[in-house]
């Protein structure tokens, strides 16, 4: 991307910078739609939600309902 024989010097660094911005936005969008893990939910006091996700993912309930 920074090879001056392929791209102009003024264009290469801008494309490299833009690629970083695009990848950062993709990460933010993906994180927006991915739910928290059952482990995170359990640590933060969402035990019922963590148990629901565990049942969905593995089909096995913890049985504590906390």
PDB file of C-alpha atoms in Angstrom:
ATOM      1  CA  UNK A   1       0.000   0.000   0.000  1.00  0.00           C
ATOM      2  CA  UNK A   2       2.951   2.316   0.618  1.00  0.00           C
ATOM      3  CA  UNK A   3       4.976   1.134  -2.397  1.00  0.00           C
ATOM      4  CA  UNK A   4       5.532   4.310  -4.416  1.00  0.00           C
ATOM      5  CA  UNK A   5       6.000   2.356  -7.637  1.00  0.00           C
ATOM      6  CA  UNK A   6       2.392   1.109  -7.376  1.00  0.00           C
ATOM      7  CA  UNK A   7       0.571   4.136  -5.922  1.00  0.00           C
ATOM      8  CA  UNK A   8       1.409   7.799  -5.787  1.00  0.00           C
ATOM      9  CA  UNK A   9       3.132   8.885  -2.583  1.00  0.00           C
ATOM     10  CA  UNK A  10       0.268  11.217  -1.653  1.00  0.00           C
ATOM     11  CA  UNK A  11      -2.370   8.561  -2.255  1.00  0.00           C
ATOM     12  CA  UNK A  12      -0.815   5.525  -0.557  1.00  0.00           C
ATOM     13  CA  UNK A  13      -0.761   6.860   3.003  1.00  0.00           C
ATOM     14  CA  UNK A  14      -4.309   8.151   2.658  1.00  0.00           C
ATOM     15  CA  UNK A  15      -5.549   4.736   1.547  1.00  0.00           C
ATOM     16  CA  UNK A  16      -3.702   3.070   4.437  1.00  0.00           C
ATOM     17  CA  UNK A  17      -5.232   5.523   6.903  1.00  0.00           C
ATOM     18  CA  UNK A  18      -8.711   5.084   5.396  1.00  0.00           C
ATOM     19  CA  UNK A  19      -8.384   1.302   5.672  1.00  0.00           C
ATOM     20  CA  UNK A  20      -7.731   1.663   9.402  1.00  0.00           C
ATOM     21  CA  UNK A  21     -10.799   3.866   9.804  1.00  0.00           C
ATOM     22  CA  UNK A  22     -12.991   1.412   7.888  1.00  0.00           C
ATOM     23  CA  UNK A  23     -11.755  -1.546   9.963  1.00  0.00           C
ATOM     24  CA  UNK A  24     -12.437   0.395  13.168  1.00  0.00           C
ATOM     25  CA  UNK A  25     -15.985   1.149  12.057  1.00  0.00           C
ATOM     26  CA  UNK A  26     -16.546  -2.504  11.165  1.00  0.00           C
ATOM     27  CA  UNK A  27     -15.432  -3.534  14.659  1.00  0.00           C
ATOM     28  CA  UNK A  28     -17.816  -1.016  16.237  1.00  0.00           C
ATOM     29  CA  UNK A  29     -20.738  -2.205  14.116  1.00  0.00           C
ATOM     30  CA  UNK A  30     -20.064  -5.855  14.885  1.00  0.00           C
ATOM     31  CA  UNK A  31     -19.757  -5.182  18.626  1.00  0.00           C
ATOM     32  CA  UNK A  32     -23.074  -3.316  18.519  1.00  0.00           C
ATOM     33  CA  UNK A  33     -24.905  -6.449  17.309  1.00  0.00           C
ATOM     34  CA  UNK A  34     -23.054  -9.178  19.239  1.00  0.00           C
ATOM     35  CA  UNK A  35     -24.580  -9.956  22.638  1.00  0.00           C
ATOM     36  CA  UNK A  36     -22.506 -10.144  25.799  1.00  0.00           C
ATOM     37  CA  UNK A  37     -21.143 -13.545  26.715  1.00  0.00           C
ATOM     38  CA  UNK A  38     -22.818 -15.549  29.492  1.00  0.00           C
ATOM     39  CA  UNK A  39     -19.633 -15.131  31.546  1.00  0.00           C
ATOM     40  CA  UNK A  40     -19.857 -11.321  31.298  1.00  0.00           C
ATOM     41  CA  UNK A  41     -23.548 -11.391  32.161  1.00  0.00           C
ATOM     42  CA  UNK A  42     -22.948 -13.575  35.224  1.00  0.00           C
ATOM     43  CA  UNK A  43     -20.158 -11.328  36.527  1.00  0.00           C
ATOM     44  CA  UNK A  44     -22.314  -8.213  36.114  1.00  0.00           C
ATOM     45  CA  UNK A  45     -25.353  -9.594  37.932  1.00  0.00           C
ATOM     46  CA  UNK A  46     -27.406 -10.820  34.970  1.00  0.00           C
ATOM     47  CA  UNK A  47     -27.545 -14.459  36.068  1.00  0.00           C
ATOM     48  CA  UNK A  48     -30.934 -15.245  34.538  1.00  0.00           C
ATOM     49  CA  UNK A  49     -29.864 -13.907  31.145  1.00  0.00           C
ATOM     50  CA  UNK A  50     -26.589 -15.828  31.389  1.00  0.00           C
ATOM     51  CA  UNK A  51     -28.501 -19.035  32.126  1.00  0.00           C
ATOM     52  CA  UNK A  52     -30.850 -18.390  29.185  1.00  0.00           C
ATOM     53  CA  UNK A  53     -27.889 -17.952  26.814  1.00  0.00           C
ATOM     54  CA  UNK A  54     -26.187 -21.034  28.225  1.00  0.00           C
ATOM     55  CA  UNK A  55     -29.320 -23.074  27.574  1.00  0.00           C
ATOM     56  CA  UNK A  56     -29.574 -21.678  24.035  1.00  0.00           C
ATOM     57  CA  UNK A  57     -25.941 -22.368  23.247  1.00  0.00           C
ATOM     58  CA  UNK A  58     -25.439 -25.755  24.875  1.00  0.00           C
ATOM     59  CA  UNK A  59     -28.856 -27.041  25.815  1.00  0.00           C
ATOM     60  CA  UNK A  60     -27.722 -27.534  29.434  1.00  0.00           C
ATOM     61  CA  UNK A  61     -29.130 -25.457  32.294  1.00  0.00           C
ATOM     62  CA  UNK A  62     -27.092 -24.526  35.371  1.00  0.00           C
ATOM     63  CA  UNK A  63     -30.197 -25.048  37.509  1.00  0.00           C
ATOM     64  CA  UNK A  64     -29.376 -22.265  39.983  1.00  0.00           C
ATOM     65  CA  UNK A  65     -31.552 -19.531  38.417  1.00  0.00           C
ATOM     66  CA  UNK A  66     -29.347 -16.827  39.939  1.00  0.00           C
TER      67      UNK A  66
END
